[in-house]
Short mmCIF file of C-alpha atoms in Angstrom, two decimals:
data_model
loop_
_atom_site.label_atom_id
_atom_site.label_comp_id
_atom_site.label_asym_id
_atom_site.label_seq_id
_atom_site.Cartn_x
_atom_site.Cartn_y
_atom_site.Cartn_z
CA PRO A 12 -0.03 -0.09 -0.05
CA VAL A 13 0.93 3.73 -0.59
CA ASP A 14 0.16 6.93 0.98
CA LEU A 15 -0.74 8.97 -2.00
CA ALA A 16 -2.48 8.26 -5.55
CA VAL A 17 -2.90 10.58 -8.19
CA VAL A 18 -5.38 10.83 -11.39
CA PHE A 19 -4.34 13.86 -13.81
CA PHE A 20 -5.87 15.47 -16.77
CA ASP A 21 -9.14 13.85 -16.44
CA GLY A 22 -8.26 10.19 -16.00
CA ILE A 23 -11.54 9.29 -14.34
CA ASP A 24 -13.49 10.46 -17.57
CA ALA A 25 -13.10 7.21 -19.14
CA LEU A 26 -15.21 5.67 -16.18
CA LEU A 27 -18.53 6.09 -18.01
CA ALA A 28 -21.12 4.55 -15.52
CA ASN A 29 -21.58 5.18 -11.71
CA ASP A 30 -20.62 1.49 -10.93
CA ASP A 31 -17.55 1.81 -12.82
CA LEU A 32 -16.52 4.70 -10.80
CA LEU A 33 -17.52 3.17 -7.56
CA ARG A 34 -15.39 0.02 -8.20
CA HIS A 35 -12.57 2.32 -9.27
CA LEU A 36 -12.50 4.14 -6.02
CA ARG A 37 -12.70 0.93 -4.03
CA VAL A 38 -9.90 -0.46 -5.90
CA VAL A 39 -7.71 2.45 -5.35
CA ALA A 40 -8.72 2.78 -1.60
CA GLY A 41 -7.65 -0.97 -1.21
CA ASN A 42 -4.08 -0.02 -2.63
CA LEU A 43 -3.64 2.96 -0.07
CA ASN A 44 -2.40 3.11 3.46
CA PRO A 45 -5.10 3.96 6.08
CA ASP A 46 -5.80 7.67 5.64
CA GLY A 47 -4.22 7.77 2.34
CA LEU A 48 -5.00 10.35 -0.01
CA TYR A 49 -6.17 10.10 -3.51
CA VAL A 50 -6.13 13.09 -5.80
CA ILE A 51 -8.61 13.57 -8.70
CA ASP A 52 -7.85 15.98 -11.32
CA CYS A 53 -10.76 17.29 -13.74
CA THR A 54 -11.65 19.87 -16.18
CA HIS A 55 -13.52 22.74 -14.54
CA PRO A 56 -17.10 22.24 -15.07
CA GLY A 57 -17.17 25.96 -16.49
CA LYS A 58 -15.02 25.01 -19.27
CA CYS A 59 -16.81 21.55 -20.01
CA SER A 60 -20.71 21.27 -19.02
CA TYR A 61 -24.21 20.59 -20.45
CA HIS A 62 -24.40 23.87 -22.27
CA HIS A 63 -20.94 24.04 -23.39
CA TYR A 64 -18.31 21.59 -24.37
CA GLY A 65 -14.79 23.37 -24.84
CA ASP A 66 -12.37 22.50 -27.82
CA TYR A 67 -8.93 22.04 -26.37
CA PRO A 68 -5.31 22.16 -28.50
CA TYR A 69 -2.41 20.74 -27.10
CA SER A 70 1.25 21.09 -28.84
CA GLY A 71 4.63 19.87 -28.01
CA GLU A 72 7.92 19.09 -29.65
CA ARG A 73 11.01 17.02 -29.12
CA ASP A 74 13.85 15.62 -31.21
CA GLY A 75 12.30 17.42 -34.16
CA VAL A 76 8.94 15.86 -33.85
CA LYS A 77 5.92 18.45 -33.33
CA VAL A 78 2.73 16.87 -32.29
CA ASP A 79 -0.39 19.07 -32.10
CA ILE A 80 -3.57 17.65 -30.50
CA PHE A 81 -7.13 19.13 -31.00
CA TRP A 82 -9.66 17.65 -28.73
CA ALA A 83 -13.43 17.86 -29.32
CA THR A 84 -13.27 18.39 -33.05
CA ASN A 85 -16.68 17.32 -33.33
CA GLN A 86 -18.81 19.80 -31.55
CA PRO A 87 -19.58 17.03 -28.78
CA VAL A 88 -22.87 17.22 -26.90
CA ILE A 89 -23.04 15.73 -23.40
CA ASP A 90 -26.05 13.32 -22.98
CA PRO A 91 -28.34 15.14 -20.26
CA ILE A 92 -28.97 11.37 -18.45
CA THR A 93 -25.53 9.71 -18.76
CA GLY A 94 -23.22 12.83 -18.78
CA VAL A 95 -21.29 11.09 -21.71
CA ALA A 96 -20.42 12.67 -24.73
CA GLU A 97 -18.70 11.29 -28.06
CA VAL A 98 -15.88 13.16 -28.55
CA GLY A 99 -13.61 13.53 -31.67
CA LEU A 100 -9.75 14.24 -31.55
CA GLN A 101 -7.23 14.51 -34.28
CA ILE A 102 -3.24 14.03 -33.76
CA HIS A 103 -1.31 15.97 -36.29
CA ILE A 104 2.38 14.47 -36.08
CA ARG A 105 5.09 16.39 -37.86
CA ARG A 106 8.57 14.76 -38.66
CA ASN A 107 11.14 15.13 -41.58
CA GLY A 108 8.75 17.31 -43.58
CA HIS A 109 6.07 14.89 -43.38
CA VAL A 110 2.73 15.07 -41.66
CA GLU A 111 0.65 12.24 -40.29
CA ILE A 112 -3.15 12.72 -39.12
CA ILE A 113 -4.53 10.49 -36.98
CA LYS A 114 -8.28 10.87 -36.10
CA ASP A 115 -10.27 9.05 -33.55
CA THR A 116 -13.13 9.28 -31.15
CA ALA A 117 -13.48 8.74 -27.40
CA ARG A 118 -16.56 8.38 -25.30
CA GLU A 119 -15.97 10.52 -21.66
CA ARG A 120 -18.09 11.59 -18.86
CA CYS A 121 -18.17 15.19 -17.75
CA PHE A 122 -18.39 14.88 -13.98
CA THR A 123 -19.77 17.95 -11.47
CA PRO A 124 -18.25 18.47 -8.10
CA GLN A 125 -21.83 17.09 -6.54
CA GLU A 126 -21.67 13.82 -8.52
CA ILE A 127 -17.93 13.10 -7.82
CA ASN A 128 -18.99 13.62 -3.91
CA LEU A 129 -21.91 11.58 -4.20
CA LEU A 130 -20.18 8.78 -5.70
CA THR A 131 -17.32 9.20 -2.99
CA GLN A 132 -19.84 8.90 -0.41
CA LEU A 133 -21.45 5.65 -1.88
CA SER A 134 -18.12 4.07 -2.57
CA GLY A 135 -17.92 3.83 1.41
CA ALA A 136 -14.11 4.28 0.68
CA PHE A 137 -13.12 7.70 1.03
CA ARG A 138 -14.24 11.22 2.16
CA ILE A 139 -13.82 14.40 0.47
CA VAL A 140 -11.15 16.64 2.19
CA ALA A 141 -10.69 19.73 -0.02
CA TRP A 142 -11.43 21.06 -3.36
CA TYR A 143 -8.95 23.07 -5.28
CA GLY A 144 -9.38 25.37 -8.59
CA ASP A 145 -5.81 24.96 -9.41
CA TYR A 146 -2.43 23.13 -8.56
CA ASP A 147 -2.20 25.37 -6.00
CA THR A 148 -3.78 25.04 -2.32
CA ALA A 149 -4.49 28.59 -2.12
CA GLN A 150 -6.78 28.66 -4.90
CA PRO A 151 -10.47 26.91 -4.16
CA LEU A 152 -12.61 25.71 -6.54
CA ASP A 153 -14.72 28.51 -7.37
CA ASN A 154 -15.79 30.47 -10.96
CA THR A 155 -12.80 32.93 -11.00
CA ALA A 156 -10.23 32.74 -14.00
CA ARG A 157 -7.71 31.68 -11.45
CA SER A 158 -9.77 28.54 -10.85
CA HIS A 159 -9.16 26.54 -14.41
CA ARG A 160 -9.38 22.72 -12.99
CA MET A 161 -11.27 20.87 -10.42
CA ILE A 162 -9.28 19.00 -8.15
CA ALA A 163 -10.80 17.03 -5.40
CA ILE A 164 -8.83 15.42 -2.35
CA LEU A 165 -10.07 12.24 -1.10
CA GLN A 166 -8.99 10.76 2.21
CA LYS A 167 -9.43 7.13 2.66
CA HIS A 168 -11.46 6.09 5.44
CA PRO A 169 -9.43 4.29 7.99
CA ASP A 170 -9.88 0.37 7.98
#
């Protein structure tokens, strides 16, 4: 067992059903020491919500290879019942004067803080001890421009 587990950058979004997230939380808790922490990092609900699903470009370059990722190329819509969207993406890879374009889709769930809170309680494995809006403990989860992420800190219930 360990003292800390972290899932960055919307890693739980692939857990599409409530039962999937409940199982996940219980498995993570089973691998943590008593009072261990689990950090969940998600997109701020103001940047990805039922009325607005943002598009996100990412770029990087290393050793002469440039990669651009374009997320949400299909103007996805979140299903109001499941909270799941079918999201298009494109990856552009540039190297040696050639461009390769990879297109794909992914299903992802957009969680609200209340959903995470309720599912955490139902898991029986954790309690939420803090919410942050950035990778800075001085920034609470709020609706200011400084709060661009939704970060939940969960603590394992003692065994």
